[in-house]
Coordinates of N, CA and C in Angstrom, one line a residue:
X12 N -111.2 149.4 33.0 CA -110.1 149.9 33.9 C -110.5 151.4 34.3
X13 N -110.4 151.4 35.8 CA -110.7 153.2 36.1 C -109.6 153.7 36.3
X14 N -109.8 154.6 35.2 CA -108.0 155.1 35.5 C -108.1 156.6 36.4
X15 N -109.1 156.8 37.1 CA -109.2 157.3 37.8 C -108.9 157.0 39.5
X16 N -108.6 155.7 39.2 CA -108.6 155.3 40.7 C -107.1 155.9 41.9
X17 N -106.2 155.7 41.4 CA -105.2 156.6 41.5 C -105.7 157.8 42.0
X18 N -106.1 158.4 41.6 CA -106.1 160.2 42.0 C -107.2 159.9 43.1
X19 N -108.3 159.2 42.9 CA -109.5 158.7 43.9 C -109.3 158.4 45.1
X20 N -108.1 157.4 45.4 CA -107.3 156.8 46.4 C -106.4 158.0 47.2
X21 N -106.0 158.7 45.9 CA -104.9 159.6 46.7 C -105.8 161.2 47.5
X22 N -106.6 161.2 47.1 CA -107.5 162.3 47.6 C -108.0 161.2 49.4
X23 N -108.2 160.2 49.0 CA -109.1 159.7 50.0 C -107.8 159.3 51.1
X24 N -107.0 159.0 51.0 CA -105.4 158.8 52.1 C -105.2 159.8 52.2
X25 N -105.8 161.5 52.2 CA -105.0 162.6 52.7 C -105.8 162.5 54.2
X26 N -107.1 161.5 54.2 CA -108.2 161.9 55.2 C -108.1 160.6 56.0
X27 N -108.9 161.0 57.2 CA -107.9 159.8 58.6 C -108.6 158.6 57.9
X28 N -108.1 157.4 58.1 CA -108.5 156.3 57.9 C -109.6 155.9 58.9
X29 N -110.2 155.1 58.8 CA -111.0 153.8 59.2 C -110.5 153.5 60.5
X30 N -111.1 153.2 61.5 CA -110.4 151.7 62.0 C -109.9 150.7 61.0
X31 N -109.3 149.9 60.9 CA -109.2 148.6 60.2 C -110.2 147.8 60.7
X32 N -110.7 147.8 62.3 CA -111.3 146.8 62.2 C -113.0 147.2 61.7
X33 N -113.6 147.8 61.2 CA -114.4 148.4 60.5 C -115.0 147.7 59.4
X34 N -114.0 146.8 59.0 CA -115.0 145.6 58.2 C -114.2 144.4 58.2
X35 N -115.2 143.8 59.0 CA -114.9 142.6 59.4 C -114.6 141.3 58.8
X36 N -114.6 141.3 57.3 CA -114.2 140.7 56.5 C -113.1 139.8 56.6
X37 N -112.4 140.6 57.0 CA -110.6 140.6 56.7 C -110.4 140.1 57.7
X38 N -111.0 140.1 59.4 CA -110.1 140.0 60.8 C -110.1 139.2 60.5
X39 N -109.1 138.0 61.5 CA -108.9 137.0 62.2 C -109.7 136.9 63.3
X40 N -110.6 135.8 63.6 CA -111.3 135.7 64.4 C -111.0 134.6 65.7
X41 N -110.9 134.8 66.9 CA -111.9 136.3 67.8 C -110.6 137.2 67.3
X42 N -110.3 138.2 67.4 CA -109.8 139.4 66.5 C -109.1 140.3 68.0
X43 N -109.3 139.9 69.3 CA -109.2 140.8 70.2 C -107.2 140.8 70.3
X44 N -106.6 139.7 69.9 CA -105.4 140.1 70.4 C -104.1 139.3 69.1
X45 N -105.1 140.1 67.9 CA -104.5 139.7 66.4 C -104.1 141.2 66.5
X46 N -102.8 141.6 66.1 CA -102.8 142.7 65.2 C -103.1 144.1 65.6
X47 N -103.7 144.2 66.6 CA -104.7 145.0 67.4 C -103.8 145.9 69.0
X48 N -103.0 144.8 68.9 CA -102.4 144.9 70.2 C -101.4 146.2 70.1
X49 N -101.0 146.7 71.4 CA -100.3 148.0 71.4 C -99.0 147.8 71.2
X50 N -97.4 147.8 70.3 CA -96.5 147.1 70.6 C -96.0 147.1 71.4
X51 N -95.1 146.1 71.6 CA -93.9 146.7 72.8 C -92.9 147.7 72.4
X52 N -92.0 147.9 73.7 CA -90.8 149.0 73.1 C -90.0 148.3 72.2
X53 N -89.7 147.0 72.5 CA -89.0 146.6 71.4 C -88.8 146.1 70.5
X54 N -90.4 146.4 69.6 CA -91.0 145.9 68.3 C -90.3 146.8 67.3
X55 N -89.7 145.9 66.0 CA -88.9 146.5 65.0 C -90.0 147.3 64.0
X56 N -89.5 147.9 63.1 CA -90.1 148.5 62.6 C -90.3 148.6 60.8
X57 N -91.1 147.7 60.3 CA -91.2 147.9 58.7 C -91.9 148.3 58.1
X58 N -92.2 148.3 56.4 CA -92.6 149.0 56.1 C -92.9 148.3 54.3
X59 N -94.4 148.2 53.8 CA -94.7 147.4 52.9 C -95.2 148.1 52.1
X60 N -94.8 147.8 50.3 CA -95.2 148.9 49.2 C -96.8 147.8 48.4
X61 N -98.1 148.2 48.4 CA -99.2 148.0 47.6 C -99.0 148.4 46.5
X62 N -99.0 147.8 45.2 CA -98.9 149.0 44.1 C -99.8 148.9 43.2
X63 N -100.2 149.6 42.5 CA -101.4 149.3 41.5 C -100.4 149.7 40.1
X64 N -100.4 148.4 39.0 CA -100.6 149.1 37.7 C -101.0 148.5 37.0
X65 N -100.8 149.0 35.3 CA -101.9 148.6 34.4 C -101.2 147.1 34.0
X66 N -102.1 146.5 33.2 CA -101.8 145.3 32.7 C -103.1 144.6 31.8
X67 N -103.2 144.8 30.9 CA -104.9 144.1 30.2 C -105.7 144.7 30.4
X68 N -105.7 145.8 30.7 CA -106.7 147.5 31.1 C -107.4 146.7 32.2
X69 N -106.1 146.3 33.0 CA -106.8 145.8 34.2 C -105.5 146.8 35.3
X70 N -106.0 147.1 36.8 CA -105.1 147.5 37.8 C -104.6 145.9 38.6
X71 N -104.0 145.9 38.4 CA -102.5 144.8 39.3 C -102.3 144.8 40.3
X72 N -101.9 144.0 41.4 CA -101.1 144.1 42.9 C -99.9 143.1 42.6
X73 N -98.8 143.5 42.7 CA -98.0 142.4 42.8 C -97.8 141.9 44.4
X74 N -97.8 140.9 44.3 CA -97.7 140.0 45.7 C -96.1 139.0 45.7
X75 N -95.7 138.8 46.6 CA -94.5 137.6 46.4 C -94.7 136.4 47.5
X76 N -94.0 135.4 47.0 CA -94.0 134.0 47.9 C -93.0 133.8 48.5
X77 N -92.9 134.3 49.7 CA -91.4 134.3 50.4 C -91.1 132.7 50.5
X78 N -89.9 132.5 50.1 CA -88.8 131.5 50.2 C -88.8 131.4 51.7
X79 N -88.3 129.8 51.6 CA -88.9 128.5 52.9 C -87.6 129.0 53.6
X80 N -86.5 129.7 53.3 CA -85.0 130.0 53.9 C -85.2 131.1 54.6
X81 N -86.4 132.1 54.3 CA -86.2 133.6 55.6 C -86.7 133.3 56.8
X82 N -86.1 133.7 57.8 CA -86.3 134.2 59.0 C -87.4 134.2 59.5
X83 N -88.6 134.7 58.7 CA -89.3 135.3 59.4 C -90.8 135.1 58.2
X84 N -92.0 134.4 58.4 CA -93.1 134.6 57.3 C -92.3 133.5 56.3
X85 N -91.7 132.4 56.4 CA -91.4 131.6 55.2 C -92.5 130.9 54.5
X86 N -92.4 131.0 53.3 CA -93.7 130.4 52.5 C -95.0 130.8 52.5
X87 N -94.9 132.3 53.1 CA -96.1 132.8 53.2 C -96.6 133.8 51.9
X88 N -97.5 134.5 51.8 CA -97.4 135.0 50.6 C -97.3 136.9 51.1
X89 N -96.5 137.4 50.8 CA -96.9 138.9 51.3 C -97.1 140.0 50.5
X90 N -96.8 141.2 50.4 CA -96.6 142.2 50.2 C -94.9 142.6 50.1
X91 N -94.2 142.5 49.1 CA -93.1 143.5 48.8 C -92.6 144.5 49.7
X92 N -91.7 144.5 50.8 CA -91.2 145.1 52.0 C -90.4 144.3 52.9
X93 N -90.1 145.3 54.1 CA -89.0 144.8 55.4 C -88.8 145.7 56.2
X94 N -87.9 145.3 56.7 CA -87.4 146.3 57.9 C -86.7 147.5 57.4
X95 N -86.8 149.0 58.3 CA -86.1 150.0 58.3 C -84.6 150.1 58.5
X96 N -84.2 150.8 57.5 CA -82.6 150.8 57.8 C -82.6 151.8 58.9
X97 N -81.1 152.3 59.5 CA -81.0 153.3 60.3 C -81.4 154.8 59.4
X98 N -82.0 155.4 60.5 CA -82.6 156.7 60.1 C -83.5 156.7 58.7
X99 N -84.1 155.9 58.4 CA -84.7 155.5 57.1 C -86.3 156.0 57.4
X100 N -87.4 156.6 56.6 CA -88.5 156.4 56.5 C -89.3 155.1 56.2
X101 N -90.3 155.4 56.6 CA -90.9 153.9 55.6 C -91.5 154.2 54.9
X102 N -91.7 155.4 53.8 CA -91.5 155.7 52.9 C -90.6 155.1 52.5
X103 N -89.3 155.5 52.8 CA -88.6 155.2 51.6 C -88.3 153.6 51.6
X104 N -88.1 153.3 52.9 CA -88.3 152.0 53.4 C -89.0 150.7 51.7
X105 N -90.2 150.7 52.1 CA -91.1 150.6 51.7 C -90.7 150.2 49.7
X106 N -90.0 151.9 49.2 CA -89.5 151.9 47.7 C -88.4 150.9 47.9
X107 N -87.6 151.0 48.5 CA -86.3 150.6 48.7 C -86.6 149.2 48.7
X108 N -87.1 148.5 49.7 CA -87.3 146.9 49.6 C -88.1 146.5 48.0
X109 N -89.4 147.5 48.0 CA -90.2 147.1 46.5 C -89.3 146.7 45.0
X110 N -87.7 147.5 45.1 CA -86.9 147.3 44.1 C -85.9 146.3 44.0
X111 N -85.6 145.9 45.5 CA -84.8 145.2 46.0 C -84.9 143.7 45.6
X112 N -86.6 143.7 46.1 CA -87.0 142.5 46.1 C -87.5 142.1 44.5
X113 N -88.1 142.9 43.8 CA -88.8 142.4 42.3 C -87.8 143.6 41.4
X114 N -86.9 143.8 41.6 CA -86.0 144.5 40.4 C -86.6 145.4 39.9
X115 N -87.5 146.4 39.7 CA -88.1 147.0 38.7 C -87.5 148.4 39.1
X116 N -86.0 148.4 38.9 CA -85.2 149.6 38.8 C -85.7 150.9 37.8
X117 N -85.4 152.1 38.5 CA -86.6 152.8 37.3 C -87.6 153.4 36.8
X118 N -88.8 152.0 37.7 CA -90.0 152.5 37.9 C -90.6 153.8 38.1
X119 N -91.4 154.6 37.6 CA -91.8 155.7 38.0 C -92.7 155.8 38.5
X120 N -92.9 155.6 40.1 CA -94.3 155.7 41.4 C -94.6 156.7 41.9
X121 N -95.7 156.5 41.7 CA -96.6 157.7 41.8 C -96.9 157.0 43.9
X122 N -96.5 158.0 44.7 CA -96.9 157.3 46.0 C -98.0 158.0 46.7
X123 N -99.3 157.3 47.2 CA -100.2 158.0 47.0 C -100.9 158.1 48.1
X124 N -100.2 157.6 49.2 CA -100.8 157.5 50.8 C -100.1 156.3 51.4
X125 N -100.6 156.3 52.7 CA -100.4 155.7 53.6 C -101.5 154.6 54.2
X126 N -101.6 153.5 54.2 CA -102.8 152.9 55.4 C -102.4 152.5 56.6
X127 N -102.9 151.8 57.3 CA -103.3 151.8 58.7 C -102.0 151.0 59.3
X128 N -100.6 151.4 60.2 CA -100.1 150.3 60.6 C -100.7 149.1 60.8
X129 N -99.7 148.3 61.4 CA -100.5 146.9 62.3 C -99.2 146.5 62.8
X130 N -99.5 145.7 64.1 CA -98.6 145.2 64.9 C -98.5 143.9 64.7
X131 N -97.6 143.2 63.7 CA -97.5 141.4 63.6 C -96.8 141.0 64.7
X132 N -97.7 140.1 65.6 CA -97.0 139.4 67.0 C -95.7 138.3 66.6
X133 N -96.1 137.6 65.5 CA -95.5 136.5 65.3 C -93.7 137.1 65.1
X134 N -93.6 138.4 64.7 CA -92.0 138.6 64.5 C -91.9 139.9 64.8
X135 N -92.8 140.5 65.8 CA -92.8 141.3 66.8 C -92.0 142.7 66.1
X136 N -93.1 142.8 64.7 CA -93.0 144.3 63.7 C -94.0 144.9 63.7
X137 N -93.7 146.3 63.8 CA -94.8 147.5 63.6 C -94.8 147.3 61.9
X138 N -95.7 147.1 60.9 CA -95.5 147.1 59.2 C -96.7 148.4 59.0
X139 N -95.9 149.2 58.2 CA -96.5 150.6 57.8 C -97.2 150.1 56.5
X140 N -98.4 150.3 55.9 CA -98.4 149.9 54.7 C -98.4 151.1 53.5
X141 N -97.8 151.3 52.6 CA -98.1 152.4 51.7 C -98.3 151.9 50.4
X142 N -99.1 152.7 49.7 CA -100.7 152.5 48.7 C -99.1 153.6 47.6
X143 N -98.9 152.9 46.5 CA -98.7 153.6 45.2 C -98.9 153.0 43.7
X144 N -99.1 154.0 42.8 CA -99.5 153.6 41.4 C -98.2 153.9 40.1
X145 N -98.2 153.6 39.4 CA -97.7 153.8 38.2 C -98.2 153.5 36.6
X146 N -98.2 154.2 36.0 CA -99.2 153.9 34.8 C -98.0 153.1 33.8
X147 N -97.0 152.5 34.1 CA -96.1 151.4 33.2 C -96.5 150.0 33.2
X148 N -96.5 149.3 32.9 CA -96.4 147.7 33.2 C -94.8 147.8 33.7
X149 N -94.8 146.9 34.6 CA -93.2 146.9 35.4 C -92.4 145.9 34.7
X150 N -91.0 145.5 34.1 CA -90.9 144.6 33.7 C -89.7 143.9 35.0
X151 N -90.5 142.8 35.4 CA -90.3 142.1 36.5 C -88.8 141.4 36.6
X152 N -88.4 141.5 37.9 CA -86.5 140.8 37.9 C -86.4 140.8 39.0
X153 N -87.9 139.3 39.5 CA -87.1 139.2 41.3 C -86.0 138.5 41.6
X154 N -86.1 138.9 42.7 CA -84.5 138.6 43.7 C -85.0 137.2 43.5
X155 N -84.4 135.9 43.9 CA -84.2 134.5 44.1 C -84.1 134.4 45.5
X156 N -82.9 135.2 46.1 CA -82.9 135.2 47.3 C -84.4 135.5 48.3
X157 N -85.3 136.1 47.7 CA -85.9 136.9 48.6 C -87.3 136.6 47.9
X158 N -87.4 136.1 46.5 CA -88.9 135.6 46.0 C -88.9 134.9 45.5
X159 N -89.5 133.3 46.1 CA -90.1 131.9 45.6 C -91.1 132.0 44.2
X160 N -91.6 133.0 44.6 CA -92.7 133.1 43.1 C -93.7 134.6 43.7
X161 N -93.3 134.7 42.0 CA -94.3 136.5 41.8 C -95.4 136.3 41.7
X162 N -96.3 136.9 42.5 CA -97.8 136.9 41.8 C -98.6 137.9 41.4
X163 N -99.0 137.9 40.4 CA -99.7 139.1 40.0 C -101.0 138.9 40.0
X164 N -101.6 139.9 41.1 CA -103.2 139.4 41.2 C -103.9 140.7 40.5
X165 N -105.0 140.4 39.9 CA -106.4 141.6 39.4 C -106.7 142.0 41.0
X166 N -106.5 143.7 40.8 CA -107.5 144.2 41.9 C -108.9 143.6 41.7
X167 N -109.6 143.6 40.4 CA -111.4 143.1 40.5 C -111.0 141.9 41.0
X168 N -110.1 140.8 40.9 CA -110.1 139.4 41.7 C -110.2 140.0 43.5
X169 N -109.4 140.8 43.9 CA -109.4 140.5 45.5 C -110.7 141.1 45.7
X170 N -111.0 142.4 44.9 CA -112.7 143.1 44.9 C -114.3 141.8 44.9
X171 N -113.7 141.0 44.3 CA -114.4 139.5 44.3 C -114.7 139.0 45.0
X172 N -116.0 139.0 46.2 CA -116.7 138.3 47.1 C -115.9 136.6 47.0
X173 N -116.3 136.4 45.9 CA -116.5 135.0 46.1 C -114.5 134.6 46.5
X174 N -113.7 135.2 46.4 CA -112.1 135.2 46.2 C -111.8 134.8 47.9
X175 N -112.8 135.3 48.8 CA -112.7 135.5 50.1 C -113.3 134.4 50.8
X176 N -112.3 133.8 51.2 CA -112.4 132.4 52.3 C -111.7 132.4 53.6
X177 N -111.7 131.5 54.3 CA -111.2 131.5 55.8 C -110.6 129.9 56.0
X178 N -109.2 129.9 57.0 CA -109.5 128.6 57.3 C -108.7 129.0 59.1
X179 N -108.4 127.6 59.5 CA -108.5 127.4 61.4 C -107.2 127.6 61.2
X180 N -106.7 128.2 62.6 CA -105.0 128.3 62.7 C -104.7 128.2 63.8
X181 N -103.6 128.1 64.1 CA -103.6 127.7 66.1 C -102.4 128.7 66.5
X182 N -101.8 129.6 67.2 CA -101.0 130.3 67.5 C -100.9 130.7 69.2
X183 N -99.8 130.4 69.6 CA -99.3 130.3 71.3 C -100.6 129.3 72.0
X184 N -100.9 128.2 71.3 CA -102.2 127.4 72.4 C -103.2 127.7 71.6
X185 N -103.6 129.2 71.0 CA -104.8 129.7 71.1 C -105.5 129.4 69.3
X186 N -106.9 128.8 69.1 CA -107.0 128.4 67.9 C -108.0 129.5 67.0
X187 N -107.8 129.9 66.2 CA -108.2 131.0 65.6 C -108.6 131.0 64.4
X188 N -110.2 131.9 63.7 CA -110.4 131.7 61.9 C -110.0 132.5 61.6
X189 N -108.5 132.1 60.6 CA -108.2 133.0 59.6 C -108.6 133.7 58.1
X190 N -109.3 134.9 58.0 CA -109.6 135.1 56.9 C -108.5 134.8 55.6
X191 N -108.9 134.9 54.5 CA -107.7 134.6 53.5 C -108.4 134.9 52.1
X192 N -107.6 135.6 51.0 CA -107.7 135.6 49.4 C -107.2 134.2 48.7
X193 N -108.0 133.7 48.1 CA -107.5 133.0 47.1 C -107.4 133.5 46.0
X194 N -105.9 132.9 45.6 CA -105.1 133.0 44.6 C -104.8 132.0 43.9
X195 N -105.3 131.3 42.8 CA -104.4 130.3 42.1 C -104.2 129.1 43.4
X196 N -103.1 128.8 43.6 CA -102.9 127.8 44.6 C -102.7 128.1 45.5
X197 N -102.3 129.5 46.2 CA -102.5 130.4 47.3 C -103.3 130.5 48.1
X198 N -103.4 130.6 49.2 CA -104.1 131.8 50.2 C -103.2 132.7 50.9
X199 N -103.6 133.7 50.8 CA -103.3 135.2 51.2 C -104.2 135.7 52.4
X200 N -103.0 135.4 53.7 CA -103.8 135.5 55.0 C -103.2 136.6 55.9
X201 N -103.3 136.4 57.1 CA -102.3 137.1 58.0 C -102.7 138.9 57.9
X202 N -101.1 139.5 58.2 CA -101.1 141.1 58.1 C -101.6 141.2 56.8
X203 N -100.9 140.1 55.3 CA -101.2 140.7 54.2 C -102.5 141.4 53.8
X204 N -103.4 140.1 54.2 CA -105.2 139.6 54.1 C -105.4 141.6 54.4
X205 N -105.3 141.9 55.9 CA -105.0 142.8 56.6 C -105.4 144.0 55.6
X206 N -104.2 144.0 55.2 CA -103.8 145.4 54.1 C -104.5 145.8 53.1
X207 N -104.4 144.2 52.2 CA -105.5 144.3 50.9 C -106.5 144.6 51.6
X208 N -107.7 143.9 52.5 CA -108.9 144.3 52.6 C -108.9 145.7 53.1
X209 N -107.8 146.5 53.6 CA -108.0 147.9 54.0 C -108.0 148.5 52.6
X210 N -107.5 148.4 51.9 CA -107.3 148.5 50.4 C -108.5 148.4 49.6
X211 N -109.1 146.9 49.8 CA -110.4 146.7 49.2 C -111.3 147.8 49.9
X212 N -111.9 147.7 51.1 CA -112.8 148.7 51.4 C -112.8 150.1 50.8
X213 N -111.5 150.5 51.1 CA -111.4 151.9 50.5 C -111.4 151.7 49.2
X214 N -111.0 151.1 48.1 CA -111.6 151.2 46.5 C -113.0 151.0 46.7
X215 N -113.7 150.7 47.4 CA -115.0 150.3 47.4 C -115.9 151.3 47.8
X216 N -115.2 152.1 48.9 CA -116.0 153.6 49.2 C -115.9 154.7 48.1
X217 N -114.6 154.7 47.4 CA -114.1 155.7 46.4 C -114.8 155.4 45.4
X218 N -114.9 154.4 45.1 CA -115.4 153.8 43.8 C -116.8 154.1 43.3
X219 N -117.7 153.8 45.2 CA -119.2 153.9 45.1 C -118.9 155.3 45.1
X220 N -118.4 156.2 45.8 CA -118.9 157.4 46.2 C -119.2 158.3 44.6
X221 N -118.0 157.8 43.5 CA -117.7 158.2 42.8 C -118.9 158.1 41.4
X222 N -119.4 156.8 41.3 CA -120.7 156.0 41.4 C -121.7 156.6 41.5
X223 N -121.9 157.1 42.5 CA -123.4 157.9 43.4 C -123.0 159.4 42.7
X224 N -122.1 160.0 42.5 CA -121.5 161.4 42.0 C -122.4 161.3 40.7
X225 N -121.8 160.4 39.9 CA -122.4 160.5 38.0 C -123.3 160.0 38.4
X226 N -124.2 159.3 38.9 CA -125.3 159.1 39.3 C -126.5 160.1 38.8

C-alpha cells in the first residue's frame, strides 16, 4: 500500500489536468460526440465523490449499483453523487450525496482535488468529479433507496490491464464501443469508466514519476 498516494494526487490536482481524452483507453468509441460535447444552457448540474481508503493495506474506491427505480442511470454502476442543491458547490455537493447515499456520517476526508468535468448526454448533466482520501476504513450504511449494492473495488484491480474490456452499445440510432471495468459481475462503463480511467492515468503518472525519483 502507498500511503503516499494521497499527498501524490493532491500535489498533482493543484496542476491543470490532461485532456481526458489523452488516453484512450477509457473513450467510447468513435468518441467524437460522447461526453466531449459543449453543454447546453439547460444542462443540470452534478457532482461525484472518488474516494480512496485503506482496507487490507490495500487503497479502495467505493462504487454503488443504482436501483432499477431512479430516474436516471438505473442499474448502472456509478460513482457516489447527484445533483446540486440551490447555491451549493460541488464540493460540497459531491460530500453531501457521498453521506447520503452510503451513510458513513463522520467520516473524516481528506479532499484532495478536482478532475476533469464531463457532459453526460443521456440526462443532460454537467458531473464535476472530485478525488478524496481518508485513512479510516468507512463503516458502511447505504441508503436502500438510492443503493442496489456496494462495491468495493482495489484501486490495483482498476490499475489491472487485464480488468479493462469493451462491449457494443447503440444510443439515438448511433452504435458505439463501450470501454468498461470489470468487476465481479459488473461492468463499469459510461461517465463512470470516464472518471476512474482519469484517475487511473493520473496514479500512473504520480506513481511512475515517483518511481523514476528513488530511481
Amino acid at each position: 500500500m502507498n500511503r503516499e498516494l494521497p499527498e501524490l494526487l493532491a500535489v498533482r490536482l493543484r496542476e491543470p489536468l490532461p485532456d481526458p481524452r489523452i488516453d484512450t483507453r477509457f473513450q467510447p468509441r468513435p468518441a467524437h460526440w460522447r461526453h466531449y460535447d459543449a453543454p447546453p444552457a439547460d444542462a443540470r448540474q452534478a457532482a461525484v465523490l472518488v474516494l480512496l481508503y485503506p482496507r487490507d493495506e490495500q487503497w479502495y474506491v467505493p462504487l454503488t449499483l443504482r436501483p432499477s427505480h431512479l430516474p436516471d442511470h438505473a442499474g448502472q454502476v456509478s460513482l457516489p453523487g447527484g445533483a446540486l442543491e440551490d447555491d451549493e458547490t460541488s464540493c460540497a455537493a459531491a460530500v453531501r450525496e457521498f453521506h447520503e447515499e452510503l451513510g458513513a456520517d463522520g467520516l473524516p476526508l481528506r479532499m484532495l482535488g478536482q478532475l476533469t468535468p464531463l457532459y453526460v448526454q443521456a440526462s443532460n448533466f454537467v458531473v464535476t468529479p472530485w478525488v478524496a482520501s481518508t485513512e479510516i476504513q468507512p463503516h458502511w450504511r447505504p441508503s436502500p433507496m438510492e443503493v442496489a449494492e456496494l462495491l468495493e473495488v482495489p484501486l490495483a484491480h482498476l490499475l489491472d490491464p487485464a480488468c479493462l474490456g469493451s462491449h457494443r452499445r447503440s444510443y439515438r440510432g448511433e452504435v458505439y464501443t463501450a470501454p468498461h471495468f470489470v468487476w465481479q459481475s459488473h461492468q463499469i462503463w459510461g461517465a463512470t469508466c470516464l472518471v476512474l480511467g482519469e484517475l487511473v492515468h493520473l496514479v500512473e503518472v504520480v506513481v511512475g514519476k515517483r518511481n523514476a525519483e528513488s530511481g
